[in-house]
């Protein structure tokens, strides 16, 4: 044990706590400063251990709240994430989209926590409005890790959705959804052609391929135009 890197020791300590039931599903693990003091290491070392466990979908970090053990149910590979373009076509309607942004980005503190990477990590970002019969039904704000998808910015997402591209590059093994009711901000109002009082569903989706966290997407749906259903098979 003493010959292992310190961050690996901390990672093993947390894993043992999960396996033994010390840290149960949904419970909060000790803060980084506490673990750093316990193991007599820097917070950077602790942060490395926690980032690895976030990448492996064993922990999730919420800004201002702490780090928690993930719910095993959220890891089921049977969760359905369908291609929105296919959904629209299967309803006999016309699908279209507009690519608002397709650009390089870097992980700020919030995105870094969601993706389990250091602040400043190179990312690619796409912002797309998906439409059904010309009516906006989803605003997709997606981040992917640049080194895993070096050709992401070269894709024509009007011809094929990010869902299709990511499914080909990294078949999904695990998915996490966090859904909340919101009112749209000014940008969402303009892009979805709704007013400030239109209730919306915000779906924060993280997807893994094997042990690699590949994508984090924030999906905004106007509540008056779309509904979600939780059945079927995996995708991105």
PDB file of N, CA and C in Angstrom, residues 32-112:
ATOM      1  N   UNK A  32     -12.411  17.697   0.334  1.00  0.00           N
ATOM      2  CA  UNK A  32     -11.020  17.567  -0.097  1.00  0.00           C
ATOM      3  C   UNK A  32     -10.046  18.002   1.000  1.00  0.00           C
ATOM      4  N   UNK A  33     -10.391  19.082   1.699  1.00  0.00           N
ATOM      5  CA  UNK A  33      -9.484  19.577   2.729  1.00  0.00           C
ATOM      6  C   UNK A  33      -9.349  18.562   3.867  1.00  0.00           C
ATOM      7  N   UNK A  34     -10.432  17.850   4.186  1.00  0.00           N
ATOM      8  CA  UNK A  34     -10.379  16.832   5.238  1.00  0.00           C
ATOM      9  C   UNK A  34      -9.525  15.651   4.811  1.00  0.00           C
ATOM     10  N   UNK A  35      -9.703  15.208   3.562  1.00  0.00           N
ATOM     11  CA  UNK A  35      -8.912  14.080   3.066  1.00  0.00           C
ATOM     12  C   UNK A  35      -7.433  14.456   2.941  1.00  0.00           C
ATOM     13  N   UNK A  36      -7.172  15.693   2.545  1.00  0.00           N
ATOM     14  CA  UNK A  36      -5.784  16.144   2.441  1.00  0.00           C
ATOM     15  C   UNK A  36      -5.109  16.115   3.808  1.00  0.00           C
ATOM     16  N   UNK A  37      -5.832  16.533   4.833  1.00  0.00           N
ATOM     17  CA  UNK A  37      -5.286  16.517   6.193  1.00  0.00           C
ATOM     18  C   UNK A  37      -5.100  15.087   6.685  1.00  0.00           C
ATOM     19  N   UNK A  38      -6.082  14.213   6.390  1.00  0.00           N
ATOM     20  CA  UNK A  38      -6.031  12.823   6.843  1.00  0.00           C
ATOM     21  C   UNK A  38      -4.848  12.080   6.243  1.00  0.00           C
ATOM     22  N   UNK A  39      -4.564  12.337   4.961  1.00  0.00           N
ATOM     23  CA  UNK A  39      -3.490  11.614   4.278  1.00  0.00           C
ATOM     24  C   UNK A  39      -2.195  12.425   4.200  1.00  0.00           C
ATOM     25  N   UNK A  40      -2.217  13.625   4.756  1.00  0.00           N
ATOM     26  CA  UNK A  40      -1.036  14.488   4.784  1.00  0.00           C
ATOM     27  C   UNK A  40      -0.514  14.745   3.369  1.00  0.00           C
ATOM     28  N   UNK A  41      -1.436  15.169   2.482  1.00  0.00           N
ATOM     29  CA  UNK A  41      -1.075  15.474   1.100  1.00  0.00           C
ATOM     30  C   UNK A  41      -1.709  16.807   0.719  1.00  0.00           C
ATOM     31  N   UNK A  42      -1.396  17.276  -0.468  1.00  0.00           N
ATOM     32  CA  UNK A  42      -1.993  18.519  -0.956  1.00  0.00           C
ATOM     33  C   UNK A  42      -3.414  18.259  -1.458  1.00  0.00           C
ATOM     34  N   UNK A  43      -4.194  19.315  -1.543  1.00  0.00           N
ATOM     35  CA  UNK A  43      -5.548  19.176  -2.089  1.00  0.00           C
ATOM     36  C   UNK A  43      -5.504  18.760  -3.554  1.00  0.00           C
ATOM     37  N   UNK A  44      -4.434  19.138  -4.254  1.00  0.00           N
ATOM     38  CA  UNK A  44      -4.287  18.747  -5.655  1.00  0.00           C
ATOM     39  C   UNK A  44      -4.231  17.231  -5.792  1.00  0.00           C
ATOM     40  N   UNK A  45      -3.551  16.578  -4.852  1.00  0.00           N
ATOM     41  CA  UNK A  45      -3.464  15.120  -4.869  1.00  0.00           C
ATOM     42  C   UNK A  45      -4.826  14.496  -4.616  1.00  0.00           C
ATOM     43  N   UNK A  46      -5.554  15.031  -3.657  1.00  0.00           N
ATOM     44  CA  UNK A  46      -6.909  14.538  -3.377  1.00  0.00           C
ATOM     45  C   UNK A  46      -7.816  14.773  -4.577  1.00  0.00           C
ATOM     46  N   UNK A  47      -7.677  15.945  -5.187  1.00  0.00           N
ATOM     47  CA  UNK A  47      -8.507  16.289  -6.333  1.00  0.00           C
ATOM     48  C   UNK A  47      -8.296  15.307  -7.482  1.00  0.00           C
ATOM     49  N   UNK A  48      -7.065  14.857  -7.683  1.00  0.00           N
ATOM     50  CA  UNK A  48      -6.768  13.880  -8.730  1.00  0.00           C
ATOM     51  C   UNK A  48      -7.510  12.574  -8.468  1.00  0.00           C
ATOM     52  N   UNK A  49      -7.520  12.101  -7.225  1.00  0.00           N
ATOM     53  CA  UNK A  49      -8.224  10.863  -6.883  1.00  0.00           C
ATOM     54  C   UNK A  49      -9.722  11.009  -7.133  1.00  0.00           C
ATOM     55  N   UNK A  50     -10.278  12.142  -6.724  1.00  0.00           N
ATOM     56  CA  UNK A  50     -11.718  12.353  -6.885  1.00  0.00           C
ATOM     57  C   UNK A  50     -12.083  12.502  -8.360  1.00  0.00           C
ATOM     58  N   UNK A  51     -11.247  13.194  -9.151  1.00  0.00           N
ATOM     59  CA  UNK A  51     -11.518  13.330 -10.583  1.00  0.00           C
ATOM     60  C   UNK A  51     -11.574  11.961 -11.250  1.00  0.00           C
ATOM     61  N   UNK A  52     -10.669  11.070 -10.870  1.00  0.00           N
ATOM     62  CA  UNK A  52     -10.676   9.715 -11.451  1.00  0.00           C
ATOM     63  C   UNK A  52     -11.994   9.006 -11.153  1.00  0.00           C
ATOM     64  N   UNK A  53     -12.488   9.148  -9.931  1.00  0.00           N
ATOM     65  CA  UNK A  53     -13.725   8.463  -9.541  1.00  0.00           C
ATOM     66  C   UNK A  53     -14.950   9.107 -10.188  1.00  0.00           C
ATOM     67  N   UNK A  54     -14.887  10.414 -10.458  1.00  0.00           N
ATOM     68  CA  UNK A  54     -15.950  11.073 -11.208  1.00  0.00           C
ATOM     69  C   UNK A  54     -15.975  10.537 -12.634  1.00  0.00           C
ATOM     70  N   UNK A  55     -14.783  10.401 -13.232  1.00  0.00           N
ATOM     71  CA  UNK A  55     -14.685   9.870 -14.592  1.00  0.00           C
ATOM     72  C   UNK A  55     -15.242   8.454 -14.667  1.00  0.00           C
ATOM     73  N   UNK A  56     -15.089   7.689 -13.600  1.00  0.00           N
ATOM     74  CA  UNK A  56     -15.554   6.305 -13.576  1.00  0.00           C
ATOM     75  C   UNK A  56     -17.018   6.189 -13.146  1.00  0.00           C
ATOM     76  N   UNK A  57     -17.680   7.331 -12.980  1.00  0.00           N
ATOM     77  CA  UNK A  57     -19.102   7.396 -12.624  1.00  0.00           C
ATOM     78  C   UNK A  57     -19.394   6.788 -11.251  1.00  0.00           C
ATOM     79  N   UNK A  58     -18.445   6.905 -10.341  1.00  0.00           N
ATOM     80  CA  UNK A  58     -18.657   6.444  -8.970  1.00  0.00           C
ATOM     81  C   UNK A  58     -18.951   7.609  -8.035  1.00  0.00           C
ATOM     82  N   UNK A  59     -18.486   8.797  -8.413  1.00  0.00           N
ATOM     83  CA  UNK A  59     -18.761  10.010  -7.641  1.00  0.00           C
ATOM     84  C   UNK A  59     -19.303  11.082  -8.568  1.00  0.00           C
ATOM     85  N   UNK A  60     -20.040  12.021  -7.990  1.00  0.00           N
ATOM     86  CA  UNK A  60     -20.516  13.182  -8.735  1.00  0.00           C
ATOM     87  C   UNK A  60     -20.312  14.413  -7.868  1.00  0.00           C
ATOM     88  N   UNK A  61     -19.876  15.515  -8.477  1.00  0.00           N
ATOM     89  CA  UNK A  61     -19.609  16.735  -7.734  1.00  0.00           C
ATOM     90  C   UNK A  61     -20.662  17.781  -8.081  1.00  0.00           C
ATOM     91  N   UNK A  62     -21.185  18.426  -7.034  1.00  0.00           N
ATOM     92  CA  UNK A  62     -22.145  19.501  -7.223  1.00  0.00           C
ATOM     93  C   UNK A  62     -21.558  20.784  -6.623  1.00  0.00           C
ATOM     94  N   UNK A  63     -21.378  21.828  -7.458  1.00  0.00           N
ATOM     95  CA  UNK A  63     -20.795  23.071  -6.974  1.00  0.00           C
ATOM     96  C   UNK A  63     -21.519  23.616  -5.758  1.00  0.00           C
ATOM     97  N   UNK A  64     -20.752  23.942  -4.732  1.00  0.00           N
ATOM     98  CA  UNK A  64     -21.310  24.517  -3.521  1.00  0.00           C
ATOM     99  C   UNK A  64     -21.919  23.515  -2.571  1.00  0.00           C
ATOM    100  N   UNK A  65     -21.982  22.248  -2.986  1.00  0.00           N
ATOM    101  CA  UNK A  65     -22.596  21.221  -2.148  1.00  0.00           C
ATOM    102  C   UNK A  65     -21.602  20.150  -1.701  1.00  0.00           C
ATOM    103  N   UNK A  66     -20.704  19.745  -2.595  1.00  0.00           N
ATOM    104  CA  UNK A  66     -19.735  18.719  -2.241  1.00  0.00           C
ATOM    105  C   UNK A  66     -19.720  17.584  -3.255  1.00  0.00           C
ATOM    106  N   UNK A  67     -19.122  16.472  -2.853  1.00  0.00           N
ATOM    107  CA  UNK A  67     -18.969  15.304  -3.719  1.00  0.00           C
ATOM    108  C   UNK A  67     -19.741  14.139  -3.124  1.00  0.00           C
ATOM    109  N   UNK A  68     -20.530  13.461  -3.972  1.00  0.00           N
ATOM    110  CA  UNK A  68     -21.449  12.431  -3.500  1.00  0.00           C
ATOM    111  C   UNK A  68     -21.236  11.127  -4.265  1.00  0.00           C
ATOM    112  N   UNK A  69     -21.593  10.017  -3.616  1.00  0.00           N
ATOM    113  CA  UNK A  69     -21.586   8.711  -4.268  1.00  0.00           C
ATOM    114  C   UNK A  69     -22.774   8.665  -5.219  1.00  0.00           C
ATOM    115  N   UNK A  70     -22.528   8.226  -6.464  1.00  0.00           N
ATOM    116  CA  UNK A  70     -23.599   8.192  -7.445  1.00  0.00           C
ATOM    117  C   UNK A  70     -24.616   7.109  -7.118  1.00  0.00           C
ATOM    118  N   UNK A  71     -25.811   7.308  -7.632  1.00  0.00           N
ATOM    119  CA  UNK A  71     -26.877   6.322  -7.500  1.00  0.00           C
ATOM    120  C   UNK A  71     -26.647   5.233  -8.527  1.00  0.00           C
ATOM    121  N   UNK A  72     -26.506   3.988  -8.095  1.00  0.00           N
ATOM    122  CA  UNK A  72     -26.227   2.884  -9.002  1.00  0.00           C
ATOM    123  C   UNK A  72     -27.279   2.777 -10.093  1.00  0.00           C
ATOM    124  N   UNK A  73     -28.514   3.184  -9.806  1.00  0.00           N
ATOM    125  CA  UNK A  73     -29.569   3.095 -10.801  1.00  0.00           C
ATOM    126  C   UNK A  73     -29.287   3.986 -11.997  1.00  0.00           C
ATOM    127  N   UNK A  74     -28.546   5.067 -11.757  1.00  0.00           N
ATOM    128  CA  UNK A  74     -28.242   5.978 -12.855  1.00  0.00           C
ATOM    129  C   UNK A  74     -27.235   5.390 -13.823  1.00  0.00           C
ATOM    130  N   UNK A  75     -26.589   4.284 -13.473  1.00  0.00           N
ATOM    131  CA  UNK A  75     -25.567   3.689 -14.316  1.00  0.00           C
ATOM    132  C   UNK A  75     -26.128   2.636 -15.261  1.00  0.00           C
ATOM    133  N   UNK A  76     -27.421   2.355 -15.184  1.00  0.00           N
ATOM    134  CA  UNK A  76     -28.009   1.305 -16.002  1.00  0.00           C
ATOM    135  C   UNK A  76     -27.811   1.578 -17.484  1.00  0.00           C
ATOM    136  N   UNK A  77     -27.289   0.589 -18.244  1.00  0.00           N
ATOM    137  CA  UNK A  77     -27.100   0.781 -19.686  1.00  0.00           C
ATOM    138  C   UNK A  77     -28.397   0.705 -20.465  1.00  0.00           C
ATOM    139  N   UNK A  78     -29.546   0.503 -19.775  1.00  0.00           N
ATOM    140  CA  UNK A  78     -30.819   0.383 -20.465  1.00  0.00           C
ATOM    141  C   UNK A  78     -31.543   1.715 -20.585  1.00  0.00           C
ATOM    142  N   UNK A  79     -30.955   2.779 -20.052  1.00  0.00           N
ATOM    143  CA  UNK A  79     -31.586   4.096 -20.150  1.00  0.00           C
ATOM    144  C   UNK A  79     -31.630   4.541 -21.605  1.00  0.00           C
ATOM    145  N   UNK A  80     -32.776   5.011 -22.026  1.00  0.00           N
ATOM    146  CA  UNK A  80     -32.952   5.420 -23.421  1.00  0.00           C
ATOM    147  C   UNK A  80     -32.503   6.850 -23.646  1.00  0.00           C
ATOM    148  N   UNK A  81     -31.650   7.047 -24.638  1.00  0.00           N
ATOM    149  CA  UNK A  81     -31.329   8.400 -25.108  1.00  0.00           C
ATOM    150  C   UNK A  81     -31.443   8.337 -26.618  1.00  0.00           C
ATOM    151  N   UNK A  82     -32.565   8.711 -27.143  1.00  0.00           N
ATOM    152  CA  UNK A  82     -32.805   8.581 -28.569  1.00  0.00           C
ATOM    153  C   UNK A  82     -32.313   9.799 -29.328  1.00  0.00           C
ATOM    154  N   UNK A  83     -32.002   9.561 -30.593  1.00  0.00           N
ATOM    155  CA  UNK A  83     -31.614  10.627 -31.497  1.00  0.00           C
ATOM    156  C   UNK A  83     -32.845  11.482 -31.793  1.00  0.00           C
ATOM    157  N   UNK A  84     -32.787  12.747 -31.459  1.00  0.00           N
ATOM    158  CA  UNK A  84     -33.957  13.607 -31.607  1.00  0.00           C
ATOM    159  C   UNK A  84     -34.389  13.728 -33.058  1.00  0.00           C
ATOM    160  N   UNK A  85     -33.441  13.668 -33.990  1.00  0.00           N
ATOM    161  CA  UNK A  85     -33.794  13.725 -35.409  1.00  0.00           C
ATOM    162  C   UNK A  85     -34.650  12.524 -35.800  1.00  0.00           C
ATOM    163  N   UNK A  86     -34.282  11.341 -35.305  1.00  0.00           N
ATOM    164  CA  UNK A  86     -35.054  10.138 -35.601  1.00  0.00           C
ATOM    165  C   UNK A  86     -36.441  10.205 -34.971  1.00  0.00           C
ATOM    166  N   UNK A  87     -36.520  10.736 -33.763  1.00  0.00           N
ATOM    167  CA  UNK A  87     -37.819  10.875 -33.093  1.00  0.00           C
ATOM    168  C   UNK A  87     -38.784  11.685 -33.952  1.00  0.00           C
ATOM    169  N   UNK A  88     -38.300  12.807 -34.443  1.00  0.00           N
ATOM    170  CA  UNK A  88     -39.155  13.699 -35.225  1.00  0.00           C
ATOM    171  C   UNK A  88     -39.610  13.012 -36.509  1.00  0.00           C
ATOM    172  N   UNK A  89     -38.685  12.373 -37.216  1.00  0.00           N
ATOM    173  CA  UNK A  89     -39.011  11.699 -38.478  1.00  0.00           C
ATOM    174  C   UNK A  89     -39.998  10.556 -38.246  1.00  0.00           C
ATOM    175  N   UNK A  90     -39.807   9.812 -37.144  1.00  0.00           N
ATOM    176  CA  UNK A  90     -40.704   8.693 -36.855  1.00  0.00           C
ATOM    177  C   UNK A  90     -42.125   9.158 -36.557  1.00  0.00           C
ATOM    178  N   UNK A  91     -42.270  10.404 -36.133  1.00  0.00           N
ATOM    179  CA  UNK A  91     -43.619  10.950 -35.922  1.00  0.00           C
ATOM    180  C   UNK A  91     -44.241  11.451 -37.230  1.00  0.00           C
ATOM    181  N   UNK A  92     -43.467  11.273 -38.332  1.00  0.00           N
ATOM    182  CA  UNK A  92     -43.961  11.719 -39.628  1.00  0.00           C
ATOM    183  C   UNK A  92     -43.798  13.206 -39.854  1.00  0.00           C
ATOM    184  N   UNK A  93     -42.926  13.840 -39.075  1.00  0.00           N
ATOM    185  CA  UNK A  93     -42.727  15.277 -39.177  1.00  0.00           C
ATOM    186  C   UNK A  93     -41.366  15.609 -39.778  1.00  0.00           C
ATOM    187  N   UNK A  94     -41.139  16.867 -40.010  1.00  0.00           N
ATOM    188  CA  UNK A  94     -39.910  17.326 -40.646  1.00  0.00           C
ATOM    189  C   UNK A  94     -38.919  17.808 -39.584  1.00  0.00           C
ATOM    190  N   UNK A  95     -37.706  17.260 -39.627  1.00  0.00           N
ATOM    191  CA  UNK A  95     -36.659  17.669 -38.681  1.00  0.00           C
ATOM    192  C   UNK A  95     -35.723  18.677 -39.347  1.00  0.00           C
ATOM    193  N   UNK A  96     -35.302  19.658 -38.569  1.00  0.00           N
ATOM    194  CA  UNK A  96     -34.260  20.588 -39.002  1.00  0.00           C
ATOM    195  C   UNK A  96     -33.535  21.113 -37.774  1.00  0.00           C
ATOM    196  N   UNK A  97     -32.400  21.737 -37.985  1.00  0.00           N
ATOM    197  CA  UNK A  97     -31.672  22.308 -36.849  1.00  0.00           C
ATOM    198  C   UNK A  97     -30.811  23.462 -37.310  1.00  0.00           C
ATOM    199  N   UNK A  98     -30.367  24.244 -36.356  1.00  0.00           N
ATOM    200  CA  UNK A  98     -29.423  25.332 -36.599  1.00  0.00           C
ATOM    201  C   UNK A  98     -28.256  25.191 -35.641  1.00  0.00           C
ATOM    202  N   UNK A  99     -27.045  25.230 -36.175  1.00  0.00           N
ATOM    203  CA  UNK A  99     -25.848  25.191 -35.334  1.00  0.00           C
ATOM    204  C   UNK A  99     -25.518  26.627 -34.941  1.00  0.00           C
ATOM    205  N   UNK A 100     -25.704  26.939 -33.684  1.00  0.00           N
ATOM    206  CA  UNK A 100     -25.484  28.305 -33.189  1.00  0.00           C
ATOM    207  C   UNK A 100     -24.005  28.529 -32.877  1.00  0.00           C
ATOM    208  N   UNK A 101     -23.391  27.525 -32.256  1.00  0.00           N
ATOM    209  CA  UNK A 101     -21.962  27.604 -31.927  1.00  0.00           C
ATOM    210  C   UNK A 101     -21.312  26.243 -32.130  1.00  0.00           C
ATOM    211  N   UNK A 102     -20.095  26.247 -32.642  1.00  0.00           N
ATOM    212  CA  UNK A 102     -19.258  25.054 -32.749  1.00  0.00           C
ATOM    213  C   UNK A 102     -17.834  25.560 -32.588  1.00  0.00           C
ATOM    214  N   UNK A 103     -17.297  25.415 -31.368  1.00  0.00           N
ATOM    215  CA  UNK A 103     -16.086  26.155 -31.046  1.00  0.00           C
ATOM    216  C   UNK A 103     -15.227  25.444 -30.005  1.00  0.00           C
ATOM    217  N   UNK A 104     -13.991  25.909 -29.911  1.00  0.00           N
ATOM    218  CA  UNK A 104     -13.109  25.467 -28.835  1.00  0.00           C
ATOM    219  C   UNK A 104     -13.555  26.106 -27.528  1.00  0.00           C
ATOM    220  N   UNK A 105     -13.300  25.416 -26.428  1.00  0.00           N
ATOM    221  CA  UNK A 105     -13.637  25.938 -25.105  1.00  0.00           C
ATOM    222  C   UNK A 105     -12.638  25.363 -24.104  1.00  0.00           C
ATOM    223  N   UNK A 106     -12.691  25.886 -22.896  1.00  0.00           N
ATOM    224  CA  UNK A 106     -11.906  25.309 -21.798  1.00  0.00           C
ATOM    225  C   UNK A 106     -12.841  25.114 -20.612  1.00  0.00           C
ATOM    226  N   UNK A 107     -12.525  24.131 -19.805  1.00  0.00           N
ATOM    227  CA  UNK A 107     -13.384  23.797 -18.675  1.00  0.00           C
ATOM    228  C   UNK A 107     -13.269  24.846 -17.575  1.00  0.00           C
ATOM    229  N   UNK A 108     -14.390  25.525 -17.261  1.00  0.00           N
ATOM    230  CA  UNK A 108     -14.405  26.381 -16.082  1.00  0.00           C
ATOM    231  C   UNK A 108     -14.677  25.497 -14.867  1.00  0.00           C
ATOM    232  N   UNK A 109     -14.840  26.095 -13.720  1.00  0.00           N
ATOM    233  CA  UNK A 109     -14.968  25.298 -12.496  1.00  0.00           C
ATOM    234  C   UNK A 109     -16.201  24.400 -12.530  1.00  0.00           C
ATOM    235  N   UNK A 110     -17.318  24.926 -13.012  1.00  0.00           N
ATOM    236  CA  UNK A 110     -18.558  24.141 -13.037  1.00  0.00           C
ATOM    237  C   UNK A 110     -18.455  22.982 -14.014  1.00  0.00           C
ATOM    238  N   UNK A 111     -17.992  23.250 -15.244  1.00  0.00           N
ATOM    239  CA  UNK A 111     -17.880  22.193 -16.253  1.00  0.00           C
ATOM    240  C   UNK A 111     -16.817  21.183 -15.853  1.00  0.00           C
ATOM    241  N   UNK A 112     -15.724  21.652 -15.251  1.00  0.00           N
ATOM    242  CA  UNK A 112     -14.675  20.736 -14.801  1.00  0.00           C
ATOM    243  C   UNK A 112     -15.214  19.749 -13.774  1.00  0.00           C
TER     244      UNK A 112
END
